[in-house]
Every structure is written in C-alpha cells, then in structure tokens.
Amino acid sequence: EVRFVESGGGMVQPGGSLRLSCAASGLTFSIYDMNWVRQAPGKGPEWVSSIVTGGSSTYYADSVKGRFTISRDNAKNTIYLQMNSLKPEDTAVYYCAADRWGSAVTVVSGASVDYWGQGTQVTVSS
C-alpha cells in the first residue's frame, strides 16, 4: 500500500517559520518528482514548489520564492518544505504530490499526479 504521511503543520505568527515533512512508503520514492500544492479556504489549489528525482533542481511559485525551500532525502523517502517569513496569505492546507512527467499546471490540476498526501494545515495569524 502506498502511503504519504505529512506532518509539521500548525499555527504560527506572521514572520514565523514552519517545516513540513512528507514521508512516503510502499513505492520507489526516488523515481518520482515531488511537489507541494496548497489550498486556502474558499480558493482553488495553488502549486507551491517542485523538486526533481535526484534533488538537483527545484522550482517555486513567485508567491513563495525566497521564503520557502524544498528538499528531499531519498534515503528516508521524505521531502521537506522549510517555510520562513510566513504571511497570513500562506494559510492553507498543504499537500505533497508525487508525479513522474508533469509540470506545475498538470500537478495542480491533478492530471499528472500519481499520489497525494493527506494534507497538513498551516495557519498564519497574529
């Protein structure tokens, strides 16, 4: 059975930091590009960041560039999202997603996603 378990969400004040984790099991993790997608209340999903299989290339939405860092540890079948300088508009449920061929557009639509995590809530509020 393929499982993705996310953790690290919570409530933080503006300007604070959180580190999300997404641990995978039941699949060959290293062959998948991995992504973070978020969905704020009442809004559609938003692609946040991607990292290729070996971790050599990373990509970010303009809204998080310079504040968020994606990384992966293939030995631990885990990806991370370090989120700094958090803003209220970062409030959302954050999902990890595994894909093998897509782009930000196909990931956010789900068209290229093979597996989704269950999501973890991030709330940025004073």
XYZ file of N, CA, C and O in Angstrom:
504
model
N 0.844 -1.193 0.000
C 0.000 0.000 0.000
C 0.881 1.245 0.000
O 1.794 1.374 0.808
N 0.587 2.154 -0.901
C 1.328 3.419 -0.962
C 0.752 4.396 0.053
O -0.464 4.567 0.138
N 1.625 4.993 0.821
C 1.189 5.976 1.817
C 2.103 7.188 1.789
O 3.325 7.061 1.613
N 1.500 8.356 1.974
C 2.239 9.594 2.181
C 1.720 10.204 3.476
O 0.534 10.500 3.586
N 2.595 10.403 4.426
C 2.205 10.953 5.721
C 2.867 12.313 5.897
O 4.103 12.408 5.938
N 2.034 13.321 6.023
C 2.548 14.684 6.170
C 2.528 15.091 7.635
O 1.664 14.656 8.401
N 3.444 15.949 7.985
C 3.500 16.460 9.347
C 4.171 17.826 9.352
O 4.739 18.247 8.338
N 4.083 18.504 10.488
C 4.778 19.770 10.664
C 3.905 20.999 10.574
O 4.370 22.116 10.813
N 2.639 20.825 10.204
C 1.767 21.979 10.138
C 1.419 22.496 11.523
O 1.750 21.882 12.544
N 0.757 23.640 11.558
C 0.360 24.226 12.828
C 0.030 25.686 12.669
O -0.157 26.176 11.555
N -0.053 26.374 13.802
C -0.343 27.796 13.796
C 0.921 28.566 14.173
O 1.634 28.179 15.110
N 1.175 29.633 13.443
C 2.365 30.433 13.686
C 2.026 31.899 13.431
O 1.108 32.214 12.656
N 2.732 32.786 14.080
C 2.531 34.217 13.875
C 3.195 34.678 12.583
O 4.152 34.046 12.116
N 2.707 35.754 12.001
C 3.374 36.302 10.813
C 4.856 36.544 11.077
O 5.234 37.016 12.150
N 5.660 36.181 10.079
C 7.108 36.285 10.221
C 7.758 35.042 10.775
O 8.995 34.924 10.764
N 6.948 34.104 11.234
C 7.479 32.876 11.805
C 7.841 31.839 10.766
O 7.754 32.091 9.553
N 8.246 30.668 11.244
C 8.701 29.580 10.372
C 8.042 28.270 10.752
O 7.681 28.048 11.917
N 7.916 27.418 9.765
C 7.480 26.042 9.957
C 8.245 25.162 8.973
O 8.647 25.638 7.904
N 8.375 23.880 9.320
C 8.975 22.920 8.409
C 8.021 21.754 8.227
O 7.730 21.042 9.190
N 7.548 21.589 7.021
C 6.664 20.477 6.695
C 7.481 19.282 6.236
O 8.514 19.435 5.592
N 6.986 18.096 6.545
C 7.587 16.849 6.073
C 6.521 16.001 5.404
O 5.342 16.069 5.755
N 6.961 15.199 4.450
C 6.068 14.259 3.775
C 6.844 12.969 3.599
O 7.789 12.919 2.801
N 6.460 11.948 4.348
C 7.168 10.670 4.327
C 6.378 9.650 3.529
O 5.182 9.457 3.760
N 7.054 9.007 2.583
C 6.406 8.056 1.685
C 6.795 6.624 2.035
O 7.884 6.368 2.553
N 5.892 5.712 1.723
C 6.181 4.291 1.875
C 5.395 3.518 0.825
O 4.392 4.006 0.298
N 5.892 2.332 0.497
C 5.175 1.467 -0.434
C 5.412 1.748 -1.896
O 4.691 1.228 -2.758
N 6.415 2.569 -2.215
C 6.715 2.870 -3.609
C 8.202 3.147 -3.764
O 8.901 3.339 -2.760
N 8.671 3.172 -5.002
C 10.061 3.536 -5.280
C 10.144 5.052 -5.324
O 10.000 5.678 -6.372
N 10.376 5.631 -4.181
C 10.271 7.077 -3.995
C 11.192 7.854 -4.924
O 10.817 8.897 -5.460
N 12.382 7.320 -5.155
C 13.407 8.082 -5.868
C 13.095 8.320 -7.339
O 13.758 9.147 -7.974
N 12.106 7.645 -7.903
C 11.804 7.847 -9.320
C 10.745 8.931 -9.534
O 10.400 9.247 -10.670
N 10.228 9.479 -8.451
C 9.171 10.478 -8.551
C 9.700 11.888 -8.318
O 10.464 12.137 -7.381
N 9.277 12.806 -9.192
C 9.367 14.215 -8.839
C 8.350 14.457 -7.722
O 7.286 13.830 -7.694
N 8.692 15.362 -6.832
C 7.791 15.620 -5.716
C 7.405 17.093 -5.677
O 8.183 17.972 -6.066
N 6.208 17.347 -5.213
C 5.636 18.682 -5.255
C 4.912 19.014 -3.956
O 4.459 18.114 -3.241
N 4.781 20.299 -3.723
C 3.878 20.804 -2.690
C 2.814 21.646 -3.380
O 3.132 22.498 -4.207
N 1.571 21.386 -3.012
C 0.409 22.124 -3.514
C -0.388 22.565 -2.291
O -0.514 21.799 -1.332
N -0.922 23.759 -2.318
C -1.706 24.228 -1.174
C -3.077 24.692 -1.623
O -3.279 25.058 -2.779
N -4.003 24.657 -0.693
C -5.352 25.136 -0.973
C -5.841 25.936 0.218
O -5.988 25.390 1.332
N -6.090 27.213 -0.030
C -6.603 28.103 1.008
C -8.122 27.988 1.066
O -8.763 27.594 0.088
N -8.712 28.361 2.184
C -10.168 28.271 2.307
C -10.878 29.058 1.218
O -10.557 30.229 0.980
N -11.805 28.410 0.540
C -12.595 29.085 -0.480
C -11.885 29.352 -1.789
O -12.424 30.026 -2.671
N -10.673 28.835 -1.923
C -9.893 29.057 -3.150
C -9.510 27.735 -3.795
O -9.563 26.676 -3.167
N -9.083 27.809 -5.028
C -8.622 26.624 -5.727
C -7.206 26.258 -5.325
O -6.523 27.025 -4.654
N -6.742 25.088 -5.724
C -5.390 24.675 -5.385
C -4.344 25.554 -6.064
O -4.570 26.062 -7.168
N -3.218 25.698 -5.389
C -2.111 26.505 -5.891
C -0.834 25.688 -5.818
O -0.484 25.188 -4.739
N -0.133 25.561 -6.951
C 1.161 24.914 -6.930
C 2.141 25.784 -6.150
O 2.183 27.005 -6.353
N 2.953 25.162 -5.303
C 3.891 25.894 -4.453
C 5.336 25.654 -4.881
O 6.108 26.598 -5.056
N 5.715 24.373 -5.021
C 7.115 24.070 -5.279
C 7.263 22.649 -5.790
O 6.403 21.797 -5.523
N 8.357 22.406 -6.525
C 8.666 21.068 -7.026
C 10.149 20.791 -6.873
O 10.970 21.717 -6.893
N 10.467 19.494 -6.766
C 11.863 19.060 -6.729
C 11.973 17.794 -7.568
O 11.129 16.896 -7.481
N 13.011 17.748 -8.402
C 13.162 16.602 -9.285
C 13.685 15.387 -8.514
O 14.054 15.492 -7.347
N 13.754 14.253 -9.216
C 14.027 12.984 -8.546
C 15.290 13.002 -7.690
O 15.268 12.560 -6.540
N 16.383 13.497 -8.258
C 17.637 13.491 -7.516
C 17.851 14.689 -6.634
O 18.831 14.749 -5.873
N 16.958 15.649 -6.713
C 17.070 16.843 -5.888
C 17.918 17.944 -6.469
O 18.116 18.979 -5.821
N 18.420 17.762 -7.689
C 19.345 18.746 -8.250
C 18.658 20.015 -8.724
O 19.301 21.054 -8.865
N 17.373 19.943 -9.004
C 16.637 21.116 -9.481
C 15.382 21.318 -8.646
O 14.683 20.363 -8.320
N 15.124 22.578 -8.320
C 13.942 22.946 -7.554
C 13.258 24.123 -8.226
O 13.897 24.918 -8.925
N 11.968 24.238 -7.996
C 11.168 25.269 -8.632
C 10.169 25.815 -7.607
O 9.681 25.073 -6.754
N 9.869 27.112 -7.739
C 8.998 27.762 -6.770
C 8.007 28.695 -7.452
O 8.329 29.340 -8.440
N 6.823 28.777 -6.866
C 5.886 29.809 -7.270
C 6.434 31.165 -6.860
O 7.136 31.282 -5.848
N 6.100 32.189 -7.631
C 6.592 33.533 -7.310
C 6.164 33.966 -5.916
O 6.884 34.709 -5.240
N 5.015 33.498 -5.480
C 4.471 33.923 -4.191
C 5.296 33.429 -3.002
O 5.180 33.972 -1.898
N 6.133 32.405 -3.211
C 6.907 31.848 -2.096
C 8.418 31.907 -2.341
O 9.194 31.583 -1.442
N 8.821 32.333 -3.523
C 10.241 32.348 -3.876
C 11.017 33.229 -2.912
O 10.597 34.342 -2.594
N 12.131 32.697 -2.429
C 12.955 33.435 -1.477
C 12.554 33.224 -0.034
O 13.297 33.598 0.883
N 11.386 32.631 0.195
C 10.923 32.376 1.575
C 10.829 30.878 1.881
O 11.036 30.474 3.027
N 10.490 30.083 0.878
C 10.317 28.640 1.066
C 11.470 27.897 0.408
O 11.992 28.321 -0.627
N 11.830 26.751 0.993
C 12.855 25.888 0.418
C 12.380 24.447 0.447
O 12.032 23.923 1.512
N 12.377 23.825 -0.724
C 12.011 22.418 -0.821
C 13.281 21.582 -0.843
O 14.296 21.995 -1.405
N 13.225 20.415 -0.225
C 14.362 19.493 -0.243
C 13.834 18.068 -0.124
O 12.658 17.859 0.175
N 14.716 17.120 -0.383
C 14.307 15.721 -0.268
C 15.479 14.886 0.228
O 16.650 15.221 -0.003
N 15.157 13.800 0.908
C 16.132 12.814 1.362
C 15.640 11.469 0.855
O 14.726 10.855 1.451
N 16.197 11.007 -0.242
C 15.721 9.758 -0.843
C 16.028 8.546 0.035
O 15.332 7.534 -0.059
N 17.022 8.647 0.874
C 17.319 7.541 1.790
C 16.227 7.382 2.838
O 16.018 6.282 3.367
N 15.535 8.473 3.126
C 14.450 8.448 4.115
C 13.073 8.515 3.460
O 12.062 8.582 4.167
N 13.029 8.522 2.123
C 11.750 8.606 1.388
C 10.919 9.791 1.863
O 9.693 9.688 2.055
N 11.572 10.926 2.025
C 10.907 12.084 2.627
C 11.259 13.360 1.873
O 12.398 13.532 1.435
N 10.263 14.231 1.743
C 10.523 15.586 1.272
C 10.164 16.562 2.375
O 9.412 16.230 3.299
N 10.720 17.756 2.244
C 10.526 18.786 3.248
C 10.157 20.104 2.572
O 10.481 20.333 1.399
N 9.491 20.959 3.325
C 9.267 22.331 2.880
C 9.557 23.237 4.063
O 8.787 23.275 5.035
N 10.689 23.909 3.994
C 11.042 24.897 5.018
C 10.387 26.213 4.642
O 10.645 26.747 3.561
N 9.545 26.722 5.518
C 8.787 27.933 5.239
C 9.199 29.012 6.236
O 8.993 28.853 7.452
N 9.784 30.069 5.724
C 10.222 31.190 6.554
C 9.437 32.444 6.190
O 8.792 32.506 5.142
N 9.509 33.425 7.052
C 8.832 34.715 6.820
C 7.381 34.512 6.410
O 6.905 35.099 5.432
N 6.699 33.692 7.156
C 5.331 33.338 6.791
C 4.398 34.541 6.877
O 4.549 35.422 7.735
N 3.434 34.540 5.970
C 2.449 35.611 5.865
C 1.047 35.031 6.055
O 0.835 33.840 5.795
N 0.089 35.844 6.451
C -1.282 35.336 6.585
C -1.794 34.678 5.301
O -2.562 33.700 5.367
N -1.363 35.187 4.155
C -1.829 34.602 2.883
C -1.223 33.233 2.597
O -1.598 32.582 1.612
N -0.293 32.778 3.420
C 0.224 31.417 3.301
C -0.682 30.398 3.994
O -0.447 29.193 3.893
N -1.693 30.880 4.696
C -2.626 29.987 5.374
C -3.332 29.091 4.359
O -3.946 29.585 3.407
N -3.226 27.778 4.565
C -3.792 26.816 3.621
C -3.561 25.404 4.145
O -2.788 25.208 5.097
N -4.201 24.466 3.503
C -3.831 23.061 3.684
C -2.770 22.748 2.638
O -2.953 23.034 1.456
N -1.672 22.186 3.095
C -0.540 21.877 2.215
C -0.515 20.376 1.945
O -0.554 19.560 2.882
N -0.414 20.025 0.666
C -0.400 18.634 0.230
C 0.912 18.337 -0.494
O 1.368 19.146 -1.306
N 1.468 17.177 -0.247
C 2.555 16.712 -1.102
C 1.957 15.853 -2.211
O 0.893 15.244 -2.035
N 2.641 15.829 -3.339
C 2.136 15.115 -4.505
C 3.305 14.531 -5.280
O 4.309 15.211 -5.483
N 3.150 13.297 -5.717
C 4.189 12.604 -6.480
C 3.766 12.500 -7.943
O 2.646 12.100 -8.239
N 4.669 12.871 -8.829
C 4.383 12.726 -10.253
C 5.648 12.348 -10.989
O 6.756 12.482 -10.454
N 5.497 11.904 -12.250
C 6.657 11.441 -12.998
C 6.860 12.177 -14.316
O 7.888 11.981 -14.965
N 5.881 13.002 -14.721
C 6.047 13.591 -16.054
C 5.494 14.990 -16.192
O 5.593 15.583 -17.248
N 4.887 15.531 -15.142
C 4.105 16.729 -15.321
C 4.847 18.038 -15.132
O 6.069 18.101 -14.999
N 4.064 19.097 -15.150
C 4.513 20.451 -14.920
C 3.692 21.019 -13.764
O 2.812 20.355 -13.234
N 3.957 22.259 -13.415
C 3.179 22.892 -12.344
C 1.689 22.866 -12.687
O 0.839 22.651 -11.814
N 1.362 23.081 -13.953
C -0.042 23.130 -14.367
C -0.699 21.763 -14.214
O -1.820 21.647 -13.694
N -0.026 20.723 -14.665
C -0.637 19.386 -14.590
C -0.624 18.850 -13.158
O -1.473 18.027 -12.817
N 0.307 19.301 -12.357
C 0.319 18.878 -10.950
C -0.842 19.521 -10.213
O -1.587 18.850 -9.493
N -1.034 20.817 -10.374
C -2.089 21.492 -9.624
C -3.467 21.013 -10.059
O -4.410 20.995 -9.255
N -3.597 20.592 -11.303
C -4.886 20.056 -11.753
C -5.062 18.600 -11.359
O -6.181 18.079 -11.414
N -3.958 17.969 -10.975
C -4.010 16.559 -10.625
C -3.822 15.627 -11.800
O -3.760 14.408 -11.611
N -3.708 16.166 -12.996
C -3.662 15.337 -14.203
C -2.445 14.419 -14.232
O -2.526 13.304 -14.759
N -1.337 14.887 -13.676
C -0.115 14.081 -13.743
C 0.263 13.469 -12.400
O 1.294 12.815 -12.291
N -0.554 13.673 -11.396
C -0.209 13.214 -10.049
C -0.601 11.752 -9.863
O -1.745 11.372 -10.106
N 0.360 10.969 -9.416
C 0.102 9.568 -9.110
C -0.378 9.381 -7.670
O -1.212 8.519 -7.394
N 0.174 10.179 -6.772
C -0.183 10.025 -5.356
C -0.229 11.388 -4.678
O 0.602 12.254 -4.958
N -1.176 11.522 -3.746
C -1.324 12.719 -2.910
C -1.151 12.356 -1.441
O -1.571 11.272 -1.014
N -0.587 13.289 -0.683
C -0.615 13.169 0.764
C -1.985 13.570 1.288
O -2.845 14.042 0.541
N -2.177 13.402 2.595
C -3.484 13.679 3.199
C -3.663 15.156 3.529
O -4.786 15.590 3.814
N -2.590 15.904 3.503
C -2.655 17.334 3.779
C -2.346 17.664 5.227
O -2.628 16.885 6.141
N -1.755 18.835 5.430
C -1.483 19.340 6.765
C -1.825 20.829 6.795
O -1.499 21.568 5.868
N -2.502 21.251 7.849
C -2.981 22.628 7.937
C -1.871 23.558 8.425
O -1.203 23.280 9.425
N -1.711 24.662 7.716
C -0.815 25.733 8.134
C -1.664 26.993 8.310
O -2.374 27.396 7.392
N -1.600 27.586 9.490
C -2.348 28.803 9.776
C -1.375 29.873 10.253
O -0.623 29.652 11.211
N -1.391 31.007 9.564
C -0.514 32.128 9.917
C -1.414 33.267 10.387
O -2.164 33.840 9.599
N -1.341 33.558 11.665
C -2.236 34.547 12.240
C -1.631 35.117 13.511
O -0.941 34.416 14.257
N -1.926 36.392 13.746
C -1.485 37.008 14.998
C -2.581 36.927 16.046
O -2.402 37.374 17.177
